[in-house]
Structures are given as structure tokens and as C-alpha cells.
CSV table of C-alpha atoms and ligand atoms in Angstrom, one decimal:
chain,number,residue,atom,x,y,z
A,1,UNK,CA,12.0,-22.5,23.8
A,2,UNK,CA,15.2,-23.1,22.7
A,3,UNK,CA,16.6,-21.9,19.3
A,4,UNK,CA,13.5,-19.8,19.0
A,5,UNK,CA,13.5,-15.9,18.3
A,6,UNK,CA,11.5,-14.1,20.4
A,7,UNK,CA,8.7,-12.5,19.1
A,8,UNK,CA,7.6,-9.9,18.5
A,9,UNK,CA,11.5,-8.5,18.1
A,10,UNK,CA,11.9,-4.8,20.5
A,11,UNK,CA,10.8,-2.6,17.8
A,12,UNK,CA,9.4,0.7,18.4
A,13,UNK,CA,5.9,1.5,17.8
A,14,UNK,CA,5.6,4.2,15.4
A,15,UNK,CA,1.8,3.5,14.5
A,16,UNK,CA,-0.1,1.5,17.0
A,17,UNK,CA,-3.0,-0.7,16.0
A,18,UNK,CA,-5.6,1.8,17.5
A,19,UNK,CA,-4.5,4.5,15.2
A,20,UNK,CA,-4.3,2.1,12.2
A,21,UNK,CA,-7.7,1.0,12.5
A,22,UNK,CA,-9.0,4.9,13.2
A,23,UNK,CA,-7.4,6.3,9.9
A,24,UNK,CA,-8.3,3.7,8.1
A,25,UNK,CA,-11.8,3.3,9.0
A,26,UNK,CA,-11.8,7.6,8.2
A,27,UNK,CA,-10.2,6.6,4.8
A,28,UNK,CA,-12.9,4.0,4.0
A,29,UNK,CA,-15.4,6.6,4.9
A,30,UNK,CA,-14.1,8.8,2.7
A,31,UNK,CA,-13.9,6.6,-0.2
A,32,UNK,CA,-17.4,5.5,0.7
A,33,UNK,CA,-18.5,9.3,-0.1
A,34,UNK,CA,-16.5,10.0,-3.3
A,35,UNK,CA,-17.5,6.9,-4.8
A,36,UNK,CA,-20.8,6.4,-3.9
A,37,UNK,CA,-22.0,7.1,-7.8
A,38,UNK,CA,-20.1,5.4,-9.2
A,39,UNK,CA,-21.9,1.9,-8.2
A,40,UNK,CA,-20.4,-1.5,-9.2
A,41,UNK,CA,-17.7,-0.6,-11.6
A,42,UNK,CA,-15.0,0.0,-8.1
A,43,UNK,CA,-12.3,-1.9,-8.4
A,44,UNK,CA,-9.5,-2.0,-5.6
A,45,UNK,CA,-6.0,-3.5,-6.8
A,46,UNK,CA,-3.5,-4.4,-4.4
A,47,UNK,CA,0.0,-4.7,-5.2
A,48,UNK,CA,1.1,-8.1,-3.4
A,49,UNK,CA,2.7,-8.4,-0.9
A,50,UNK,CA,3.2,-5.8,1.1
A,51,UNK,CA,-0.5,-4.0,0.7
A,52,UNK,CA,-2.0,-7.0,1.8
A,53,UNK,CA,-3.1,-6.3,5.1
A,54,UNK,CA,-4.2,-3.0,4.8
A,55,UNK,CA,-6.8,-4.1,1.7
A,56,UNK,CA,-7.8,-6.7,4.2
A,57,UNK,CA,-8.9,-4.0,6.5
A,58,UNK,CA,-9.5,-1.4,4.2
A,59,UNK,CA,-11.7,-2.7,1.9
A,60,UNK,CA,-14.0,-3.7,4.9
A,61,UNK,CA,-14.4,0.1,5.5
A,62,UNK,CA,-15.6,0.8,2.4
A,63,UNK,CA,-19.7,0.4,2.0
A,64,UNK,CA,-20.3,0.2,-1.6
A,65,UNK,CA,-20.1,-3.1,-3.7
A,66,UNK,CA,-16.5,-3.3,-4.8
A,67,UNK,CA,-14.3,-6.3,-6.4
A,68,UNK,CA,-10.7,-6.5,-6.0
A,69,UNK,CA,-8.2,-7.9,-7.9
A,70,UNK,CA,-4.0,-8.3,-7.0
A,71,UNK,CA,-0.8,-7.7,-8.8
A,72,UNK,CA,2.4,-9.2,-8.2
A,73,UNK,CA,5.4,-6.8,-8.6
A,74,UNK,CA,9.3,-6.9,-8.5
A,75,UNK,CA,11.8,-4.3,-8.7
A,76,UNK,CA,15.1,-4.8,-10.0
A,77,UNK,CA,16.6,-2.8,-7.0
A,78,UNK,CA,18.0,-4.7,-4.1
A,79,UNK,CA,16.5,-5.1,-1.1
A,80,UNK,CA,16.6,-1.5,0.7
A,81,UNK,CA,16.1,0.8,-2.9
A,82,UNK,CA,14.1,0.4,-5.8
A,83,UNK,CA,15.0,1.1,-8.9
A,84,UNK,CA,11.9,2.1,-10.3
A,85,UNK,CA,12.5,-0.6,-13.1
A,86,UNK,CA,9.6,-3.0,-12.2
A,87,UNK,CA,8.8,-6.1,-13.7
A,88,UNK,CA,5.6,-7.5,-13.4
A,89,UNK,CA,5.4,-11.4,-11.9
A,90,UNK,CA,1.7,-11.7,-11.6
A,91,UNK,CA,-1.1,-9.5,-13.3
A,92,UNK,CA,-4.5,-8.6,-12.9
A,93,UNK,CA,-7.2,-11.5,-13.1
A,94,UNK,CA,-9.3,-9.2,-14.9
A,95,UNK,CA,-9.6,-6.3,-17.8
A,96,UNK,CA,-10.1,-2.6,-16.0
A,97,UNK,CA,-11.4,-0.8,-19.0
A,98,UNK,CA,-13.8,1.4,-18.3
A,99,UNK,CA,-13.5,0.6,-14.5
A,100,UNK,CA,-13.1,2.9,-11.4
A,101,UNK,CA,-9.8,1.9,-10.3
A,102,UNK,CA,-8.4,2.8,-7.0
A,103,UNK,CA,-4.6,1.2,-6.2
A,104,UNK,CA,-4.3,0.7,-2.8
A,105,UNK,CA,-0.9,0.7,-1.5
A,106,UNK,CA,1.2,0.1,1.4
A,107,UNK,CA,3.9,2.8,1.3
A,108,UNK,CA,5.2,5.3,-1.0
A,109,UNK,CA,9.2,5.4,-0.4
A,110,UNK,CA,10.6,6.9,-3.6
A,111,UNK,CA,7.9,6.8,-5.6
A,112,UNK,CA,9.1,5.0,-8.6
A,113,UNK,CA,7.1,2.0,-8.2
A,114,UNK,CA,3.6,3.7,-7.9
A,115,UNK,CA,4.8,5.9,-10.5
A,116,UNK,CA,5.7,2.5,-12.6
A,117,UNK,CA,2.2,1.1,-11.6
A,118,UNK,CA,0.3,4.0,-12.7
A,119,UNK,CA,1.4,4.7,-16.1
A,120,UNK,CA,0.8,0.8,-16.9
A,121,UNK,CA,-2.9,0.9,-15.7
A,122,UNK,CA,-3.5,3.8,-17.1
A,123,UNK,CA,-2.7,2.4,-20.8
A,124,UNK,CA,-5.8,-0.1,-19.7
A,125,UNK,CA,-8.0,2.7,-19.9
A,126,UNK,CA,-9.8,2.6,-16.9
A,127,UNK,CA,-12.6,5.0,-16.1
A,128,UNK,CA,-10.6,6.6,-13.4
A,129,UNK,CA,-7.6,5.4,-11.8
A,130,UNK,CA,-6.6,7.0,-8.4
A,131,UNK,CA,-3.7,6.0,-5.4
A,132,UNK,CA,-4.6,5.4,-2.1
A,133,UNK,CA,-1.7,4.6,0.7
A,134,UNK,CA,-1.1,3.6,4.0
A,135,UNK,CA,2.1,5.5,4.4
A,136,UNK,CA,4.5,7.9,2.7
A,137,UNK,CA,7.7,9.2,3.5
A,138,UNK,CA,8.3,12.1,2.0
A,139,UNK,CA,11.9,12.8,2.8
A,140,UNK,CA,13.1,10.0,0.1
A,141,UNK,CA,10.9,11.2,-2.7
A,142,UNK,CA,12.3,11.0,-6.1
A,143,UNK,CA,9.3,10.8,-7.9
A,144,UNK,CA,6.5,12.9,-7.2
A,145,UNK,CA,3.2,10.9,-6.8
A,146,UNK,CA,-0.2,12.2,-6.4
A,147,UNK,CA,-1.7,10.1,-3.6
A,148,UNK,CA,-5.3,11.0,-3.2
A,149,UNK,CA,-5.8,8.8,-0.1
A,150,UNK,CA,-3.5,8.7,2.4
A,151,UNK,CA,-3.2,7.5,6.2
A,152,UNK,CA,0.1,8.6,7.6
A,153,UNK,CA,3.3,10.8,6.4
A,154,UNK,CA,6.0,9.3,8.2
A,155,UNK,CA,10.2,9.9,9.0
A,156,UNK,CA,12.5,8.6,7.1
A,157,UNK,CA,13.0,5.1,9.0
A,158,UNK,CA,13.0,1.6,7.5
A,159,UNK,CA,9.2,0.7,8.7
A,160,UNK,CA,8.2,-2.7,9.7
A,161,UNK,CA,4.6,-4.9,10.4
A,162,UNK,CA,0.9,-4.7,9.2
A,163,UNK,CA,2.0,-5.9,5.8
A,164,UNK,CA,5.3,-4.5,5.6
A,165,UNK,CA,8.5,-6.9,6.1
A,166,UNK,CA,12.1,-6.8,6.8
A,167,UNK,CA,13.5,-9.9,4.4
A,168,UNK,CA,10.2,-11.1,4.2
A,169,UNK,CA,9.5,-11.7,7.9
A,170,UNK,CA,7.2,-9.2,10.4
A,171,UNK,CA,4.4,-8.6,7.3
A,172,UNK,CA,2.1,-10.2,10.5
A,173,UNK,CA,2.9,-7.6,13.2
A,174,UNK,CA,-0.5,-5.5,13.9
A,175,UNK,CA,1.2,-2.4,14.4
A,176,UNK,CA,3.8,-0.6,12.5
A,177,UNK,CA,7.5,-0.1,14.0
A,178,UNK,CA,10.9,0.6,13.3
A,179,UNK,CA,14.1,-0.9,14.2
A,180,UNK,CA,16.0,1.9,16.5
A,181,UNK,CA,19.7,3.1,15.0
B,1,LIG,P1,9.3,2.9,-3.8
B,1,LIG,O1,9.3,2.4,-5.2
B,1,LIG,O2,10.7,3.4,-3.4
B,1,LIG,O3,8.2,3.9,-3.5
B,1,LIG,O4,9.1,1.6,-2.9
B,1,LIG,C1,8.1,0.7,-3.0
B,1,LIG,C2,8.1,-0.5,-2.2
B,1,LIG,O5,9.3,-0.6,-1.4
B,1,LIG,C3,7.0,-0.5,-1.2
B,1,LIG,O6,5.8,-0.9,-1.8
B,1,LIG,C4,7.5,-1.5,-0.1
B,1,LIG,O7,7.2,-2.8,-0.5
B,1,LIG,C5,9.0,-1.2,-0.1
B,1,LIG,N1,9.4,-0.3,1.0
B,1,LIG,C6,9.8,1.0,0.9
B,1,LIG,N2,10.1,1.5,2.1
B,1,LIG,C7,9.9,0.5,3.0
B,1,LIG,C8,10.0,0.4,4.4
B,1,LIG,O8,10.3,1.3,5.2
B,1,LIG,N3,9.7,-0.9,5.0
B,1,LIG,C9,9.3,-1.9,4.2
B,1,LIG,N4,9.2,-1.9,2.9
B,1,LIG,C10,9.5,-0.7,2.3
């Protein structure tokens, strides 16, 4: 149709949806397992927007009763780099103290962010607190992060769909590409 972009745009596939939905259904096992005793006090918190999509699918994986909860986060960077200075626009719904707590990200760039997130929830005093992501790309650390869950390392690129965007547009792609230099 006229005027219309076609869609999706030609970006390569880095992670197709059939490996997506294999890690992550490993990674739910996993969690399943390691936080089996630890009965109804599971919380997942998803930092919005970007993580969105992988909760969705991730949280379906995981076979224990669980609630979730949502934070809304801005950097101060510009578009391409945070700054690690993060200001919170929308926090929890809920107290964590004395809650498992298990942050479930979509990708560790630099690191500042999580690194950000984590020291904040930890003041809460949760019962445990722990970082699970989709993706990190370990060339463009600046802050080391422990991620205790993780689907994919991946290169360097700017990454785009299952959550992620570029200016806010491609979060609904169900595979993960990259725009070719
Ligand atoms: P960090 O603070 O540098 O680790 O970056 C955190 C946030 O930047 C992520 O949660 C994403 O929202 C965004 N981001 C970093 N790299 C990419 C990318 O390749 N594509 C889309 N968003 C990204």
C-alpha cells in the first residue's frame, strides 16, 4: 500500500524464534529447579519496556507459583549509550522484603543499568535478589554484572525485535536481528 513501510524491514536474523523459545524454555527449567524451595515468595520484576516479551514467555516456563511485578526505567544517556544514571518513572506495585527476587532482563550492554537496578533492590531487602537475561554483549562492558541466568552472549551489534526496539519501533518482531553496516 502506498506510503506504507514494509514490514518486517531486511534485518538479519541473529536469533531465530526456534532458538529463542529453546533457551528460554531451558532457562525456565532451570529456574524451575533452583527455586523449587523456595515456594510462593518468587517474584519476577521486569524492567519495562524492553523485557517485556521475554517475561511473557519466560515466566510461562517456569512451574512454580510466581507473581511478577514491572518497573519503569530511564536513563539519562541518549538513545545509543547509557549513562548508568537512571531515574526511576514507574516503581514496583509491591514491597520485596523478604521476597525471592529474580530481575529478568532483556540485554546487558554496558551494564550500568542492571548494576543501577541491583543496588536499589537490594536496599529493599529482599530474601535473595538474582539477574536473569536474555542477552549480553560482552564486548561493551563497563560494568561487570553477575548474570546468573543467561540465554545468549552476543557481538557487538545494535540488536533489534522480541522486545527490543530501534526508536521505539520492532519491540513486536519474534526473532532477534540486526541492521547490517
Ligand atoms: P546498559 O545500561 O548499557 O547495559 O543498557 C541497558 C538498556 O539499553 C537495555 O535494557 C536496552 O533497553 C538498551 N539496549 C542496549 N543495547 C541495545 C541493543 O542492541 N538494542 C536495543 N536496545 C539496547
Amino acid at each position: 500500500m502506498a506510503g506504507q513501510e514494509t514490514f518486517p524491514p531486511p534485518f538479519k536474523t541473529l536469533l531465530a524464534k526456534s532458538e529463542l523459545d529453546a533457551r528460554i524454555a531451558e532457562l525456565g527449567a532451570e529456574i524451575t529447579r533452583d527455586y523449587k524451595e523456595m515456594g510462593e515468595d518468587l517474584v519476577l520484576i521486569a524492567v519495562l519496556k524492553g523485557s517485556v516479551i521475554f517475561m511473557a514467555d519466560l515466566c510461562r516456563q517456569i512451574n512454580l507459583p510466581l507473581s511478577m511485578d514491572f518497573m519503569g526505567i530511564a536513563s539519562y544517556g541518549d538513545d545509543t549509550k547509557s549513562s548508568g544514571v537512571v531515574q526511576i518513572t514507574s516503581d514496583l506495585s509491591k514491597s520485596i522484603k523478604g521476597k525471592h527476587v529474580l530481575i529478568v532482563e532483556d540485554i546487558i550492554d554496558t551494564g550500568l543499568t542492571a548494576h543501577y537496578l541491583f543496588d536499589n533492590l537490594k536496599t529493599r531487602n529482599p530474601a535473595s535478589l538474582k539477574l536473569c537475561s536474555l542477552l549480553h554483549k560482552p564486548e561493551r562492558t563497563e560494568r561487570e554484572v553477575q548474570i546468573d541466568y543467561l540465554g545468549f552472549s552476543v557481538p557487538n551489534k545494535f540488536v533489534v525485535g522480541y522486545g527490543l526496539d530501534i526508536a521505539q519501533k520492532y519491540r513486536n518482531l519474534d526473532f532477534i536481528g540486526y541492521v547490517e553496516e
